[in-house]
mmCIF file of C-alpha atoms in Angstrom:
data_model
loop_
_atom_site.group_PDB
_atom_site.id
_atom_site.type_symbol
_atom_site.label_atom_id
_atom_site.label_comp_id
_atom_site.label_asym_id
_atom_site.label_seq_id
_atom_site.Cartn_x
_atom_site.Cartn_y
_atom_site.Cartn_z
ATOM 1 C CA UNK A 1 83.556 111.229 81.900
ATOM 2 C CA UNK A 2 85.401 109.356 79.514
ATOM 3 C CA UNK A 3 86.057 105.432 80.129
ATOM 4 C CA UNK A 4 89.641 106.293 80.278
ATOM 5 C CA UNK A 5 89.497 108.380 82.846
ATOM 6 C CA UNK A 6 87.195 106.076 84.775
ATOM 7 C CA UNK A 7 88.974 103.032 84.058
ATOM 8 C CA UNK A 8 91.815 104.930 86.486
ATOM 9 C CA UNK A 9 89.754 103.513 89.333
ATOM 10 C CA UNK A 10 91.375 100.654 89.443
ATOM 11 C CA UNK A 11 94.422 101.892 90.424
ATOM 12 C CA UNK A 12 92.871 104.324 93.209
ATOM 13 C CA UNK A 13 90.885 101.434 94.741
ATOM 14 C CA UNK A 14 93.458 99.289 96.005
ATOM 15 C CA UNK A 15 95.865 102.164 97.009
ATOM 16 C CA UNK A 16 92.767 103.749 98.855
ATOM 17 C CA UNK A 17 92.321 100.269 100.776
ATOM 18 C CA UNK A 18 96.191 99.837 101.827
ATOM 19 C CA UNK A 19 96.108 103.644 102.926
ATOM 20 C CA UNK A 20 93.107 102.823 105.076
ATOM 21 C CA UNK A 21 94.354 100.012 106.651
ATOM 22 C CA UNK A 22 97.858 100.779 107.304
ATOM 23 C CA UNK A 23 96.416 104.105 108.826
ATOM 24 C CA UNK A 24 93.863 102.541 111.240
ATOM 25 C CA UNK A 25 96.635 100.352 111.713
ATOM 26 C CA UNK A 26 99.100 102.748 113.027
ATOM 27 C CA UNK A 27 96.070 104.274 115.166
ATOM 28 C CA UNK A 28 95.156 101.157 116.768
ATOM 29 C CA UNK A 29 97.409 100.360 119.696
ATOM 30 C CA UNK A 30 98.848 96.779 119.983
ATOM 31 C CA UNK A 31 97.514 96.115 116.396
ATOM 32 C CA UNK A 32 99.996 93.836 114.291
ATOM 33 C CA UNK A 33 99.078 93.607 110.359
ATOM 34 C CA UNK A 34 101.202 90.341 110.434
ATOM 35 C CA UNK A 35 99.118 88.591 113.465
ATOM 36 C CA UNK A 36 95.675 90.616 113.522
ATOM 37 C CA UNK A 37 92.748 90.558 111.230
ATOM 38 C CA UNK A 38 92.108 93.606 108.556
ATOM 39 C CA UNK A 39 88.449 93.640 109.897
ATOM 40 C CA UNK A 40 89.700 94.267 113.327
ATOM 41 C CA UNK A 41 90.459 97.775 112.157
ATOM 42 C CA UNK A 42 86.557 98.282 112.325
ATOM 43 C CA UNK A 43 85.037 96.365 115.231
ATOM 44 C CA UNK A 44 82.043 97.916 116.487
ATOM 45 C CA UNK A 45 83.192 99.961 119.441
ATOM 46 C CA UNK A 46 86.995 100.377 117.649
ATOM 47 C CA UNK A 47 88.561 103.929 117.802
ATOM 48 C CA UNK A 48 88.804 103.517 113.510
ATOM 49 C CA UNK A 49 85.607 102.138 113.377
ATOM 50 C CA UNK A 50 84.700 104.912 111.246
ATOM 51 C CA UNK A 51 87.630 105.853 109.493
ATOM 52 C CA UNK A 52 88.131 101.876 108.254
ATOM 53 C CA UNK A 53 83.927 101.949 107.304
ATOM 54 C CA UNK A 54 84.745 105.000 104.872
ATOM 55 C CA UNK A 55 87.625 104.004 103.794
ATOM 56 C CA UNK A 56 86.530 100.684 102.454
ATOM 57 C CA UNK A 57 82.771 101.959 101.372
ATOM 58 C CA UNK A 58 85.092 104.575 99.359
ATOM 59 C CA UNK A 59 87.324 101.687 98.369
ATOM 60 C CA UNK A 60 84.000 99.789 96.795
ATOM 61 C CA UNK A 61 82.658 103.007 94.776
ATOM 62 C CA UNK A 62 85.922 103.123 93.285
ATOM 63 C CA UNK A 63 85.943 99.510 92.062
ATOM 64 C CA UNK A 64 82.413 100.038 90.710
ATOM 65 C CA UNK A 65 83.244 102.437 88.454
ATOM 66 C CA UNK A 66 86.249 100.038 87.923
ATOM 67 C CA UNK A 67 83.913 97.108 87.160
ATOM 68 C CA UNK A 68 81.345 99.167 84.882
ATOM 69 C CA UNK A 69 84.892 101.008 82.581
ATOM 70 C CA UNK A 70 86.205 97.276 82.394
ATOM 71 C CA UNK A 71 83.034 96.179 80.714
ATOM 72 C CA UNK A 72 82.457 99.008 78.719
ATOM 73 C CA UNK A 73 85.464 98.578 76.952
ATOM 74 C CA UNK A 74 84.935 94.674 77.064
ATOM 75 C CA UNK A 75 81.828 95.605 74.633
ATOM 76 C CA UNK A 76 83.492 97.677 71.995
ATOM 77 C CA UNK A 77 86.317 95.905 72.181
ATOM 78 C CA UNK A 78 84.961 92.058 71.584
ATOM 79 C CA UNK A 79 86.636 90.495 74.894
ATOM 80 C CA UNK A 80 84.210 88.083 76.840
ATOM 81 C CA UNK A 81 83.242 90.055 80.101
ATOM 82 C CA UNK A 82 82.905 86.968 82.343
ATOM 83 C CA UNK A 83 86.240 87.853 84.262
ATOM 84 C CA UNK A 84 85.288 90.929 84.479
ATOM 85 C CA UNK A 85 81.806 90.327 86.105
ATOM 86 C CA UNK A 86 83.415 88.053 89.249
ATOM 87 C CA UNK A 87 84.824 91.589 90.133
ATOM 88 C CA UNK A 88 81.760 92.770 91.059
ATOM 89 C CA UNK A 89 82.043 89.989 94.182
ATOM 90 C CA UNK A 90 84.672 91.862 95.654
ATOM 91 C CA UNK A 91 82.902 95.231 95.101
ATOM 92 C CA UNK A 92 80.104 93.600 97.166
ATOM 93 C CA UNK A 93 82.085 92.032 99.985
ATOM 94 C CA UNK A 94 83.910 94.876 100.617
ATOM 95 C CA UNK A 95 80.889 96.962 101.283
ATOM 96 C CA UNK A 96 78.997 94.472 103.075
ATOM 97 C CA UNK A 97 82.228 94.250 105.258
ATOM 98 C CA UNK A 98 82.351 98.018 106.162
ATOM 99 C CA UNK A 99 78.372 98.074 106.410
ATOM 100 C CA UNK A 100 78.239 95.144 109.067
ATOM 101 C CA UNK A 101 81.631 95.571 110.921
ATOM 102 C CA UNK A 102 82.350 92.911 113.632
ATOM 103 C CA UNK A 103 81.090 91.171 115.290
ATOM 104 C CA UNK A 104 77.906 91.235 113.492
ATOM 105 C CA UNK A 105 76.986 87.896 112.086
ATOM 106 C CA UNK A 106 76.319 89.803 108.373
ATOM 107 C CA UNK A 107 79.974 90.985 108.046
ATOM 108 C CA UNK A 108 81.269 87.437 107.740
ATOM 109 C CA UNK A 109 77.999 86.996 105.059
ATOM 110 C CA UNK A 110 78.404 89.862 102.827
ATOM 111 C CA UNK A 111 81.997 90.044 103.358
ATOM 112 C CA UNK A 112 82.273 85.953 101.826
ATOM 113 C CA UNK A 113 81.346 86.593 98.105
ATOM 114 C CA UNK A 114 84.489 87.514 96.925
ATOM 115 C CA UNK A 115 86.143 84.048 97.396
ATOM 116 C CA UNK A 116 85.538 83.481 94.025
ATOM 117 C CA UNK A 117 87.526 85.978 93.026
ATOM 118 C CA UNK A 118 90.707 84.736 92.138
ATOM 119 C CA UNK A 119 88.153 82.868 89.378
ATOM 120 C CA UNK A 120 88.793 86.285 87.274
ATOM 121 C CA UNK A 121 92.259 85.736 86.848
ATOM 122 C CA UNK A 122 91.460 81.990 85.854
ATOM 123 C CA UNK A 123 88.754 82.380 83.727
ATOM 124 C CA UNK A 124 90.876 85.689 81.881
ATOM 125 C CA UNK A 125 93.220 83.619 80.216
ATOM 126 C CA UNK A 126 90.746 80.893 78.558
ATOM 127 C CA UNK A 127 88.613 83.398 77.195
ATOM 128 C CA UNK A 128 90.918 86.338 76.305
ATOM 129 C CA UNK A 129 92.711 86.097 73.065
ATOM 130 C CA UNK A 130 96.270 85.099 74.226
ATOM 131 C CA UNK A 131 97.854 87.882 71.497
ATOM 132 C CA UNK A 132 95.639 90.446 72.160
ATOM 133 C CA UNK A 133 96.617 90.235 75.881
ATOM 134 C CA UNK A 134 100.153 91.210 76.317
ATOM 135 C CA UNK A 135 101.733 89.890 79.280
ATOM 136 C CA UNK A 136 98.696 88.549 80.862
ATOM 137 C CA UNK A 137 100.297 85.409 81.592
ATOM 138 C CA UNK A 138 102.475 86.776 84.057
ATOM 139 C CA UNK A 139 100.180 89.135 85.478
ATOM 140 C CA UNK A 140 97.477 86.116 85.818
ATOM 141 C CA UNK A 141 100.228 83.684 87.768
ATOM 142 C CA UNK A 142 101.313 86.146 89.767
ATOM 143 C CA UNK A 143 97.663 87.604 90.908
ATOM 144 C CA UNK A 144 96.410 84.232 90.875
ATOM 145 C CA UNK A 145 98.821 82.372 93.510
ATOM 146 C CA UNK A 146 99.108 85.161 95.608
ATOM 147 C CA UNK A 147 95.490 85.362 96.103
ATOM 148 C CA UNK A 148 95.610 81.597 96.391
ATOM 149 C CA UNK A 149 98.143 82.312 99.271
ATOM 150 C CA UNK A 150 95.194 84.089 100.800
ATOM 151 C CA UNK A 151 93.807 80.627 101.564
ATOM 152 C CA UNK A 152 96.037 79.476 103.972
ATOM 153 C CA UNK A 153 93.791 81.429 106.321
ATOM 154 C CA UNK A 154 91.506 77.808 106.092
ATOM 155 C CA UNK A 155 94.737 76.174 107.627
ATOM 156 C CA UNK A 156 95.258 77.715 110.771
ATOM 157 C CA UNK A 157 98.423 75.519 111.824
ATOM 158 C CA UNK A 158 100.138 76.562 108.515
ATOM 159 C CA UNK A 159 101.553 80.100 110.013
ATOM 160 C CA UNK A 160 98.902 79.940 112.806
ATOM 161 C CA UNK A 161 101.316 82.979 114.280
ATOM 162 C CA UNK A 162 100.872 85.108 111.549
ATOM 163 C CA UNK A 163 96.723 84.986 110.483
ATOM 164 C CA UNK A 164 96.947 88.600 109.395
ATOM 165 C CA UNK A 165 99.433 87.994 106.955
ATOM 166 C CA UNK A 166 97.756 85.099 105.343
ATOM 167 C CA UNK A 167 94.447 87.569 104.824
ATOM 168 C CA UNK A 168 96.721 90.355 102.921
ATOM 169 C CA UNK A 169 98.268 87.927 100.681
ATOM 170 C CA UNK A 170 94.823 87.612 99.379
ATOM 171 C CA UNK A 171 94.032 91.535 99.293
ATOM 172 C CA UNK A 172 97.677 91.786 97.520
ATOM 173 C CA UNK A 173 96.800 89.328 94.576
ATOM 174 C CA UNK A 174 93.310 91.329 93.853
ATOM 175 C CA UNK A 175 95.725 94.554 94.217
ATOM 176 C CA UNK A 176 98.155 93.275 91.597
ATOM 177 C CA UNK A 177 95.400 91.489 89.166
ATOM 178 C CA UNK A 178 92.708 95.376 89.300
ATOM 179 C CA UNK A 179 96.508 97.015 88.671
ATOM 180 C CA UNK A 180 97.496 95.501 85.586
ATOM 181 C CA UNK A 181 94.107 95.380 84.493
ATOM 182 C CA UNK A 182 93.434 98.924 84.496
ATOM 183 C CA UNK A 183 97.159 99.135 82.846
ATOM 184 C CA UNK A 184 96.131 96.980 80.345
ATOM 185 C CA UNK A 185 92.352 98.522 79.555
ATOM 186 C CA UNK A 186 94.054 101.937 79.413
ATOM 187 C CA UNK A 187 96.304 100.338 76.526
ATOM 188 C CA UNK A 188 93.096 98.629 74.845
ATOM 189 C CA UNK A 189 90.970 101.604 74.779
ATOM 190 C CA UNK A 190 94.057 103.836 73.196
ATOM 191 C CA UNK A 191 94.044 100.683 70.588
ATOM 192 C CA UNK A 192 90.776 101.375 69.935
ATOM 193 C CA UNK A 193 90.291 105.110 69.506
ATOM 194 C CA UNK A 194 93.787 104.819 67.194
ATOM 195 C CA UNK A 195 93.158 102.121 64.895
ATOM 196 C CA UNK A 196 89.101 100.694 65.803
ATOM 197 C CA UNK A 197 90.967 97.295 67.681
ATOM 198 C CA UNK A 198 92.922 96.233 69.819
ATOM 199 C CA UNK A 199 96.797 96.200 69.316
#
């Protein structure tokens, strides 16, 4: 398969997770996306149990593929691959999540890792060329305080109403930041097969 094709991954990995959840949403009588937890969706003993475990183990094979195109193309093309390597923490909290569901004491565990990763964002624009990135300011500001947003979930009388909606913000920053970066790969590798660097 060629990286270009593969690098499309990282658009299919976040829409896969939003279908998943808004679906075992929807399913899930009572459930509020504002007020309830995302992991909710796949308590042990939850009628989507199994339909939010799939989804999300689906959701992490995608962003693998995701992770290994983005340093592929990292190699050939010269760009450090440390922001590209925190993505792997999400790859591996998301599966730990939908492996050990709730309550199990592993879910919070495995599920933890990816904490880190609005450090990928950070860490992009101090070692990426600046003029070899177009538009990555933007896309870095805008991933990077929404996922920071995510955080409020440590505060719990800052919204304390609305818990569920403090836990997408996060999932919406790493949606927008493995969006543009697939965008923005996709671009690179063209560069490269055209003219042997980037543009």
């Amino acid at each position: 398969m060629k990286n270009n094709w593969l690098l499309k991954t990282g658009y299919l990995s976040p829409i896969l997770f939003w279908i998943t959840i808004l679906i075992c949403g929807f399913l899930t009588p009572g459930y509020s996306h504002m007020e309830n937890m995302v992991s909710e969706l796949g308590e042990i003993g939850s009628q989507t149990q199994y339909i939010f475990a799939s989804g999300l183990i689906l959701t992490a094979i995608l962003s693998i593929f995701f992770n290994i195109s983005l340093y592929k193309t990292c190699r050939k093309s010269g760009l450090n691959v440390i922001p590209v390597l925190l993505l792997w923490t999400f790859s591996f909290s998301i599966l730990g999540a939908a492996i050990f569901p709730l309550p199990l004491k592993l879910h919070g565990i495995l599920g933890s890792p990816s904490i880190i990763l609005f450090l990928s964002p950070l860490l992009a624009i101090f070692y990426w060329k600046i003029y070899s990135v177009k538009n990555i300011k933007l896309y870095f500001f805008l991933s990077f305080a929404v996922m920071l947003l995510g955080f409020l979930v440590l505060f719990p009388n800052i919204l304390q109403d609305y818990f569920g909606l403090k836990q997408r913000l996060f999932h919406l920053g790493w949606s927008v930041w493995f969006i543009y970066l697939t965008f923005l790969f996709i671009k690179i590798e063209k560069g490269l097969s055209n003219s042997g660097k980037i543009n």
